[in-house]
Amino acid sequence: MIRTGIAGASGYTGVELVKLISNHPEASLEVITSNSYNGKALTEIFPSMRGFESLVCEAFNAKDLAGRVDLMFLALPHKVSMEFAPQLIEQGIRVVDLSADFRFTDPKAYEGAYQPHSALDLMNESVYGLCELFRDKIRDARIIGNPGCYPTSILLALVPLIRENLISTEGLISDSKSGVSGAGRSLALGTHYCEVNESFSAYKVGNHRHTPEIEELLSQAAGTPVSLTFVPHLVPVTRGMISTVYATVNPGVTLEKIRAAYDKYYMDEPFVRLLKQGAFPAMSHVRGTNCCDIGCHLDPETGRLILVSAIDNLLKGAAGQAVQNMNIMFKIDEKTGLDAVQTPL
Amino acid sequence: MIRTGIAGASGYTGVELVKLISNHPEASLEVITSNSYNGKALTEIFPSMRGFESLVCEAFNAKDLAGRVDLMFLALPHKVSMEFAPQLIEQGIRVVDLSADFRFTDPKAYEGAYQPHSALDLMNESVYGLCELFRDKIRDARIIGNPGCYPTSILLALVPLIRENLISTEGLISDSKSGVSGAGRSLALGTHYCEVNESFSAYKVGNHRHTPEIEELLSQAAGTPVSLTFVPHLVPVTRGMISTVYATVNPGVTLEKIRAAYDKYYMDEPFVRLLKQGAFPAMSHVRGTNCCDIGCHLDPETGRLILVSAIDNLLKGAAGQAVQNMNIMFKIDEKTGLDAVQTPL
Amino acid sequence: MIRTGIAGASGYTGVELVKLISNHPEASLEVITSNSYNGKALTEIFPSMRGFESLVCEAFNAKDLAGRVDLMFLALPHKVSMEFAPQLIEQGIRVVDLSADFRFTDPKAYEGAYQPHSALDLMNESVYGLCELFRDKIRDARIIGNPGCYPTSILLALVPLIRENLISTEGLISDSKSGVSGAGRSLALGTHYCEVNESFSAYKVGNHRHTPEIEELLSQAAGTPVSLTFVPHLVPVTRGMISTVYATVNPGVTLEKIRAAYDKYYMDEPFVRLLKQGAFPAMSHVRGTNCCDIGCHLDPETGRLILVSAIDNLLKGAAGQAVQNMNIMFKIDEKTGLDAVQTPL
Amino acid sequence: MIRTGIAGASGYTGVELVKLISNHPEASLEVITSNSYNGKALTEIFPSMRGFESLVCEAFNAKDLAGRVDLMFLALPHKVSMEFAPQLIEQGIRVVDLSADFRFTDPKAYEGAYQPHSALDLMNESVYGLCELFRDKIRDARIIGNPGCYPTSILLALVPLIRENLISTEGLISDSKSGVSGAGRSLALGTHYCEVNESFSAYKVGNHRHTPEIEELLSQAAGTPVSLTFVPHLVPVTRGMISTVYATVNPGVTLEKIRAAYDKYYMDEPFVRLLKQGAFPAMSHVRGTNCCDIGCHLDPETGRLILVSAIDNLLKGAAGQAVQNMNIMFKIDEKTGLDAVQTPL
């Protein structure tokens, strides 16, 4: 039994982790912490869990956690994570951090998007937890930077094609769409029901913080600096994410080669599903699952390649991938706790 | 391992059953049948299941099922069920029928709401599968009439109070609200997105077919004919049901007595949750669960009692309760396959 | 041209008034005030209006308004209205107040639901602005208490039947459902998109502040104290309201008499539509209109009468009725500015 | 008074036209036709209009219309329009056709996307009704091909920049998102509430019929063949459309030049609103209006230009633009009947 804890259990990502670990046959949830709800039962915050969950929120205290948990999930805002993570590592507790604090390799890229980093050694040590692409490094990592939701949807579609040298690294575009839970549970006019409902909008055009994260990973895959035009949009649904990615194939590259590359990387992956040719994903097809669905289309005349990639932003885009990382880190079957059958309803 | 099959697997209730049985640790799904999709893989109908499910729809043939399954779930339209069920029983296969065909005791009540019944003996034998209230009879039944969604939400709130003689059987009202999945997957203008979205409406005021079903059960509980004013409404959500029930307490009955009656019936029930005083249910709190949440309020001056009861119409209102019935019939822990922790998202 | 102003133009009711007056052929919008957005252009708050509106929010100052406007709409929180209204009246400016402050006759009823009243004389003078029922008094009023949304939907259905002595004043129930805009534009967890979406819930069961307002008006109509069981619910739509009202007809009263009473009151009313027998309203049928649609059903055996009444909570339930009141007060055609054809989309 | 008629009044576009013409101060609605509802009152199909509309659907008969109407709006499926339009023109009735039948210049392009054309002369004569860009030709046209919704949103953003030679005609992409009403009122699994709700999906990737329409117009603007990568998506809202368009600026082109080009074309246009720098459109900001909102962003390093363009698909994308065309054709103020102030609710 893997003994785990969750810091920040009262947010949408945190409570999704609570659900996954509570239902996980080989992990136990020993402790949850919450700044805003310290001392409160989780069922007071989320009455839906009454009768199924009896945890009470504690204040975060790393020393107190020593010996109680093998791994902590940090579902905290960036900056808080980089303060807490080193304390946990010092106690011998492994960490899966869901903030941006341990996703970057380049301190300047991090600082440009967020703020100066106060735990550079640990940032340097951390492994980017995109499971299908970095499994080997994840296995023995002490700390994982769990990927952002947008990066996950985009990188799973692009990295195999870049690594196999099938597409140009110039002119990449991702037109991405996210459900509202991605904005978290904090109050803001932008998440007021009447402002979101029956609307759809682009936001942070040209300057979303996930851009440098994606570009760093694309550049690693290419072995050369790659830039991406990234436009996120808000969709009036609670959960779900679709990235429509535009690229240009290298000369001579056919659709068959594209599909073969995906097969090479994902044929045996339980959570990445290449759709049959002509089919494209819907948010409802991945909701409640840890899957990433990918559909592709190539215009042979122009060489324009269209990739459509869908995930559940709270699962493969956050809590689900975090659990997948834990499964890898503790050498159990990667699907454990993530393989329930789901319907589109 | 309980070997099961599902007839009508391509509808919303059918596919919810597929999900539950697929995730059930002590039951196996041996066969699915579908009239409209005979020969098709389930994943062609519901792409969300790709990689997690590999069943192919068969045509229904009772003889063919003998020896393959211990129990069949019938997620079929009424009238079809009463044709298929006797064939299954003859083959020694137990049946949980989700149509209205085996819910009634009184053939005239059934005929008034639907059509003449062609399997009266079996109808007579069948047990009404409202688990918390008829568990003893369910245990050894060959055939279960799985309750309607509206009846489930209303009867769980009213029957304990009637049996304990706490409320008047006169003047009962249920103002009920259902999500759109209750109308099924068939095409109709009334379920076109643009007609439902941003609207809310009353329908079948005074003549919904669930009324005689509810009244028969209320009358049994009271030992005297009881009538109910029942007004269903359509809510623009996919799943969920709330019944706001109005009754009058008998002289001298206090809120404490009401709550004590619920405690007596439900204290040890895993799927009925009496909310603490002052709290009332939300559809999101029961979505994805087999729970019925009940809140109550009494105006001591007028004696008016307000009960608010919430279920997921596809689970406790259909497929979830069907599985709960199966668990009872096969003497396994009633919560098996129905106890995953859920969040409100 | 009626010169008007709107205090509190940045809220949902306020901006709906801005829209109506801007489109009104016989009224001009001279001034808007906003506490939170003083000095800001309305189009900065609501970019949808860019190019169609050029007003800038001012601070409220009654003396400053003298001579500039003939009528002020107060779309303010209760308590603020009772402070501002007397200042306006003093300047000879007529007032339509959309808060609760001038809806009550009985100071105790007001105080019980809100707080002590600081302008009792004006409260005493004010006229309840339910246009179809109090038109004669509205005409020459200096100050109108514009009815609450729930009261409007309920009173339009019940008052004619009470005045005509067709129903019992005992045991009245209204099970009401409102869209989210009724909760206003302020931030609260209860209006966060992810908390409201795909849910439906009862709230303030047994103690909503609109109850004493409704009861006061019902009692006036009956000439005797009447109490009402009132349960409001939240529907995941932006705008719309439906009240399902339950009553018992007096002995000998038929459906024909009920319909005849409605015809007597509403036959010539442009904004109250009695649906043909068997039809019931939908929120989408009144959205964008100042209409109240009423459908009715009588069970002749039990005498139980079911009334379903629908309005747009922001129009007939607030801003639309406020403009209708203005039209009456200034003796112009009551439909002016409120008669555009709408579709259900 | 312009005397008009609407063929196909029972669809979503048709009824939107009914609304606009009914509210139009200088046009009258003399006749509506409907194949499926011949002989039925419009209020039976759309109860929301009861009391405001009294039209009855007729069968279409061109000879019968002679002398009764000056202009017919055809809100019909393609192929039906090309049958009806010549009959109307023969009777001296001008036509605004909302199908695709009269939008093309090149018969092969039309035939490739639809079917062989049976009224080539009229197709040749017809004017593409994108008002802001072809106003001069529209004025005296006998027949207008009213633009598709996707083409409208894309062409208004791109054509000025192409005409002014500011962007490359290579590598153009439009990632477009539409509300569900664009799919019409016919029944299909793809518009069933439970299939659309809480989802979002790409469809017809690489082969949507609007592509050749857009490409023909882009090519005209460029004076050279232009191709466009076009990916439409379905958003769970009733109305609204956003196109996120990606282009590359020509060497030396700055954001200022882009904005200056828009100003040149649209500064005096009432229905195209260039947003201030840094702002981007939302569907809710144009809902209910005939406006197209455009926001833009240029990455000076890569030369990548991002344009976000929003319309109400039923208004500027269909019925609103049709009325705007009528206003131009009959030399009245172009804003007439389209200038009501709207809110985002």
PDB file of N, CA and C in Angstrom, chain B residues 5-7 12-14 16-17 20 71-78 81 95-103 114 143-149 210 213 313-323 325:
ATOM      1  N   GLY B   5     -25.967 -10.388 -18.417  1.00  0.00           N
ATOM      2  CA  GLY B   5     -26.110  -9.835 -19.756  1.00  0.00           C
ATOM      3  C   GLY B   5     -27.015  -8.618 -19.698  1.00  0.00           C
ATOM      4  N   ILE B   6     -26.935  -7.789 -20.698  1.00  0.00           N
ATOM      5  CA  ILE B   6     -27.761  -6.583 -20.757  1.00  0.00           C
ATOM      6  C   ILE B   6     -28.475  -6.542 -22.095  1.00  0.00           C
ATOM      7  N   ALA B   7     -29.791  -6.496 -22.049  1.00  0.00           N
ATOM      8  CA  ALA B   7     -30.571  -6.339 -23.289  1.00  0.00           C
ATOM      9  C   ALA B   7     -30.904  -4.860 -23.450  1.00  0.00           C
ATOM     10  N   TYR B  12     -29.254   4.973 -23.056  1.00  0.00           N
ATOM     11  CA  TYR B  12     -28.519   5.627 -21.977  1.00  0.00           C
ATOM     12  C   TYR B  12     -28.526   4.788 -20.698  1.00  0.00           C
ATOM     13  N   THR B  13     -29.645   4.127 -20.399  1.00  0.00           N
ATOM     14  CA  THR B  13     -29.686   3.271 -19.219  1.00  0.00           C
ATOM     15  C   THR B  13     -28.853   2.022 -19.450  1.00  0.00           C
ATOM     16  N   GLY B  14     -28.948   1.481 -20.661  1.00  0.00           N
ATOM     17  CA  GLY B  14     -28.197   0.272 -20.982  1.00  0.00           C
ATOM     18  C   GLY B  14     -26.700   0.479 -20.863  1.00  0.00           C
ATOM     19  N   GLU B  16     -25.163   2.702 -19.161  1.00  0.00           N
ATOM     20  CA  GLU B  16     -24.808   2.939 -17.757  1.00  0.00           C
ATOM     21  C   GLU B  16     -24.648   1.591 -17.037  1.00  0.00           C
ATOM     22  N   LEU B  17     -25.503   0.640 -17.383  1.00  0.00           N
ATOM     23  CA  LEU B  17     -25.361  -0.720 -16.839  1.00  0.00           C
ATOM     24  C   LEU B  17     -24.056  -1.357 -17.302  1.00  0.00           C
ATOM     25  N   LEU B  20     -21.351  -0.028 -15.144  1.00  0.00           N
ATOM     26  CA  LEU B  20     -21.366  -0.531 -13.767  1.00  0.00           C
ATOM     27  C   LEU B  20     -20.910  -1.981 -13.690  1.00  0.00           C
ATOM     28  N   LEU B  71     -28.100 -13.867 -14.827  1.00  0.00           N
ATOM     29  CA  LEU B  71     -29.079 -12.784 -14.702  1.00  0.00           C
ATOM     30  C   LEU B  71     -29.030 -11.901 -15.932  1.00  0.00           C
ATOM     31  N   MET B  72     -30.217 -11.496 -16.408  1.00  0.00           N
ATOM     32  CA  MET B  72     -30.278 -10.515 -17.503  1.00  0.00           C
ATOM     33  C   MET B  72     -30.884  -9.225 -16.975  1.00  0.00           C
ATOM     34  N   PHE B  73     -30.244  -8.120 -17.328  1.00  0.00           N
ATOM     35  CA  PHE B  73     -30.849  -6.806 -17.129  1.00  0.00           C
ATOM     36  C   PHE B  73     -31.595  -6.449 -18.409  1.00  0.00           C
ATOM     37  N   LEU B  74     -32.857  -6.088 -18.300  1.00  0.00           N
ATOM     38  CA  LEU B  74     -33.603  -5.664 -19.483  1.00  0.00           C
ATOM     39  C   LEU B  74     -33.748  -4.142 -19.479  1.00  0.00           C
ATOM     40  N   ALA B  75     -32.984  -3.476 -20.323  1.00  0.00           N
ATOM     41  CA  ALA B  75     -33.080  -2.014 -20.465  1.00  0.00           C
ATOM     42  C   ALA B  75     -33.826  -1.744 -21.765  1.00  0.00           C
ATOM     43  N   LEU B  76     -35.067  -2.192 -21.789  1.00  0.00           N
ATOM     44  CA  LEU B  76     -35.868  -2.203 -23.017  1.00  0.00           C
ATOM     45  C   LEU B  76     -37.106  -1.335 -22.837  1.00  0.00           C
ATOM     46  N   PRO B  77     -37.737  -0.955 -23.923  1.00  0.00           N
ATOM     47  CA  PRO B  77     -39.014  -0.248 -23.794  1.00  0.00           C
ATOM     48  C   PRO B  77     -40.060  -1.178 -23.179  1.00  0.00           C
ATOM     49  N   HIS B  78     -41.021  -0.593 -22.467  1.00  0.00           N
ATOM     50  CA  HIS B  78     -42.111  -1.438 -21.977  1.00  0.00           C
ATOM     51  C   HIS B  78     -42.746  -2.137 -23.181  1.00  0.00           C
ATOM     52  N   SER B  81     -40.232  -5.788 -22.937  1.00  0.00           N
ATOM     53  CA  SER B  81     -39.819  -6.516 -21.737  1.00  0.00           C
ATOM     54  C   SER B  81     -40.778  -7.648 -21.415  1.00  0.00           C
ATOM     55  N   VAL B  95     -34.116 -12.176 -13.769  1.00  0.00           N
ATOM     56  CA  VAL B  95     -34.318 -10.965 -14.554  1.00  0.00           C
ATOM     57  C   VAL B  95     -34.445  -9.739 -13.655  1.00  0.00           C
ATOM     58  N   VAL B  96     -33.707  -8.685 -13.995  1.00  0.00           N
ATOM     59  CA  VAL B  96     -34.004  -7.361 -13.442  1.00  0.00           C
ATOM     60  C   VAL B  96     -34.473  -6.523 -14.615  1.00  0.00           C
ATOM     61  N   ASP B  97     -35.757  -6.183 -14.595  1.00  0.00           N
ATOM     62  CA  ASP B  97     -36.356  -5.469 -15.717  1.00  0.00           C
ATOM     63  C   ASP B  97     -36.474  -3.985 -15.394  1.00  0.00           C
ATOM     64  N   LEU B  98     -35.882  -3.150 -16.257  1.00  0.00           N
ATOM     65  CA  LEU B  98     -35.900  -1.702 -15.996  1.00  0.00           C
ATOM     66  C   LEU B  98     -37.068  -0.973 -16.655  1.00  0.00           C
ATOM     67  N   SER B  99     -37.905  -1.682 -17.387  1.00  0.00           N
ATOM     68  CA  SER B  99     -39.104  -1.058 -17.946  1.00  0.00           C
ATOM     69  C   SER B  99     -40.188  -1.032 -16.870  1.00  0.00           C
ATOM     70  N   ALA B 100     -41.371  -0.569 -17.248  1.00  0.00           N
ATOM     71  CA  ALA B 100     -42.480  -0.517 -16.296  1.00  0.00           C
ATOM     72  C   ALA B 100     -43.223  -1.844 -16.203  1.00  0.00           C
ATOM     73  N   ASP B 101     -42.859  -2.827 -17.047  1.00  0.00           N
ATOM     74  CA  ASP B 101     -43.723  -4.004 -17.212  1.00  0.00           C
ATOM     75  C   ASP B 101     -43.888  -4.877 -15.980  1.00  0.00           C
ATOM     76  N   PHE B 102     -42.936  -4.834 -15.076  1.00  0.00           N
ATOM     77  CA  PHE B 102     -43.063  -5.712 -13.903  1.00  0.00           C
ATOM     78  C   PHE B 102     -43.041  -4.944 -12.590  1.00  0.00           C
ATOM     79  N   ARG B 103     -43.457  -3.682 -12.672  1.00  0.00           N
ATOM     80  CA  ARG B 103     -43.483  -2.860 -11.458  1.00  0.00           C
ATOM     81  C   ARG B 103     -44.845  -2.881 -10.763  1.00  0.00           C
ATOM     82  N   TYR B 114     -50.332   1.933 -19.504  1.00  0.00           N
ATOM     83  CA  TYR B 114     -49.554   1.437 -20.647  1.00  0.00           C
ATOM     84  C   TYR B 114     -50.470   0.718 -21.644  1.00  0.00           C
ATOM     85  N   ILE B 143     -37.702 -12.487 -10.623  1.00  0.00           N
ATOM     86  CA  ILE B 143     -37.810 -11.308 -11.478  1.00  0.00           C
ATOM     87  C   ILE B 143     -38.110 -10.067 -10.645  1.00  0.00           C
ATOM     88  N   ILE B 144     -37.385  -9.001 -10.968  1.00  0.00           N
ATOM     89  CA  ILE B 144     -37.503  -7.714 -10.269  1.00  0.00           C
ATOM     90  C   ILE B 144     -38.034  -6.674 -11.247  1.00  0.00           C
ATOM     91  N   GLY B 145     -39.049  -5.941 -10.804  1.00  0.00           N
ATOM     92  CA  GLY B 145     -39.456  -4.738 -11.541  1.00  0.00           C
ATOM     93  C   GLY B 145     -38.675  -3.569 -10.958  1.00  0.00           C
ATOM     94  N   ASN B 146     -37.655  -3.140 -11.669  1.00  0.00           N
ATOM     95  CA  ASN B 146     -36.797  -2.066 -11.146  1.00  0.00           C
ATOM     96  C   ASN B 146     -37.596  -0.746 -11.173  1.00  0.00           C
ATOM     97  N   PRO B 147     -37.642  -0.040 -10.071  1.00  0.00           N
ATOM     98  CA  PRO B 147     -38.524   1.143  -9.985  1.00  0.00           C
ATOM     99  C   PRO B 147     -38.179   2.236 -10.988  1.00  0.00           C
ATOM    100  N   GLY B 148     -39.179   3.021 -11.349  1.00  0.00           N
ATOM    101  CA  GLY B 148     -38.957   4.213 -12.163  1.00  0.00           C
ATOM    102  C   GLY B 148     -38.147   5.233 -11.394  1.00  0.00           C
ATOM    103  N   CYS B 149     -37.567   6.183 -12.116  1.00  0.00           N
ATOM    104  CA  CYS B 149     -36.714   7.179 -11.468  1.00  0.00           C
ATOM    105  C   CYS B 149     -37.538   8.105 -10.573  1.00  0.00           C
ATOM    106  N   HIS B 210     -45.845   7.652 -14.489  1.00  0.00           N
ATOM    107  CA  HIS B 210     -45.280   7.212 -13.218  1.00  0.00           C
ATOM    108  C   HIS B 210     -46.262   7.401 -12.061  1.00  0.00           C
ATOM    109  N   GLU B 213     -47.864   4.171 -10.745  1.00  0.00           N
ATOM    110  CA  GLU B 213     -46.831   3.360 -10.092  1.00  0.00           C
ATOM    111  C   GLU B 213     -46.581   3.858  -8.667  1.00  0.00           C
ATOM    112  N   ASN B 313     -30.688  10.157 -11.866  1.00  0.00           N
ATOM    113  CA  ASN B 313     -31.769   9.388 -12.493  1.00  0.00           C
ATOM    114  C   ASN B 313     -31.271   8.139 -13.213  1.00  0.00           C
ATOM    115  N   LEU B 314     -30.010   8.144 -13.671  1.00  0.00           N
ATOM    116  CA  LEU B 314     -29.485   6.972 -14.370  1.00  0.00           C
ATOM    117  C   LEU B 314     -28.917   5.937 -13.394  1.00  0.00           C
ATOM    118  N   LEU B 315     -28.704   6.314 -12.145  1.00  0.00           N
ATOM    119  CA  LEU B 315     -28.112   5.372 -11.183  1.00  0.00           C
ATOM    120  C   LEU B 315     -29.163   4.896 -10.176  1.00  0.00           C
ATOM    121  N   LYS B 316     -29.326   5.592  -9.058  1.00  0.00           N
ATOM    122  CA  LYS B 316     -30.359   5.134  -8.126  1.00  0.00           C
ATOM    123  C   LYS B 316     -31.709   5.100  -8.833  1.00  0.00           C
ATOM    124  N   GLY B 317     -31.883   5.922  -9.856  1.00  0.00           N
ATOM    125  CA  GLY B 317     -33.141   5.929 -10.604  1.00  0.00           C
ATOM    126  C   GLY B 317     -33.218   4.895 -11.709  1.00  0.00           C
ATOM    127  N   ALA B 318     -32.181   4.107 -11.918  1.00  0.00           N
ATOM    128  CA  ALA B 318     -32.220   3.094 -12.996  1.00  0.00           C
ATOM    129  C   ALA B 318     -31.108   2.065 -12.811  1.00  0.00           C
ATOM    130  N   ALA B 319     -29.968   2.287 -13.462  1.00  0.00           N
ATOM    131  CA  ALA B 319     -28.947   1.239 -13.545  1.00  0.00           C
ATOM    132  C   ALA B 319     -28.298   0.931 -12.195  1.00  0.00           C
ATOM    133  N   GLY B 320     -28.079   1.942 -11.381  1.00  0.00           N
ATOM    134  CA  GLY B 320     -27.453   1.724 -10.083  1.00  0.00           C
ATOM    135  C   GLY B 320     -28.326   0.858  -9.195  1.00  0.00           C
ATOM    136  N   GLN B 321     -29.592   1.189  -9.136  1.00  0.00           N
ATOM    137  CA  GLN B 321     -30.507   0.386  -8.326  1.00  0.00           C
ATOM    138  C   GLN B 321     -30.639  -1.033  -8.893  1.00  0.00           C
ATOM    139  N   ALA B 322     -30.559  -1.163 -10.210  1.00  0.00           N
ATOM    140  CA  ALA B 322     -30.613  -2.497 -10.818  1.00  0.00           C
ATOM    141  C   ALA B 322     -29.439  -3.346 -10.339  1.00  0.00           C
ATOM    142  N   VAL B 323     -28.274  -2.747 -10.266  1.00  0.00           N
ATOM    143  CA  VAL B 323     -27.097  -3.475  -9.778  1.00  0.00           C
ATOM    144  C   VAL B 323     -27.240  -3.762  -8.281  1.00  0.00           C
ATOM    145  N   ASN B 325     -29.989  -4.284  -6.774  1.00  0.00           N
ATOM    146  CA  ASN B 325     -30.889  -5.446  -6.738  1.00  0.00           C
ATOM    147  C   ASN B 325     -30.137  -6.743  -7.019  1.00  0.00           C
TER     148      ASN B 325
END
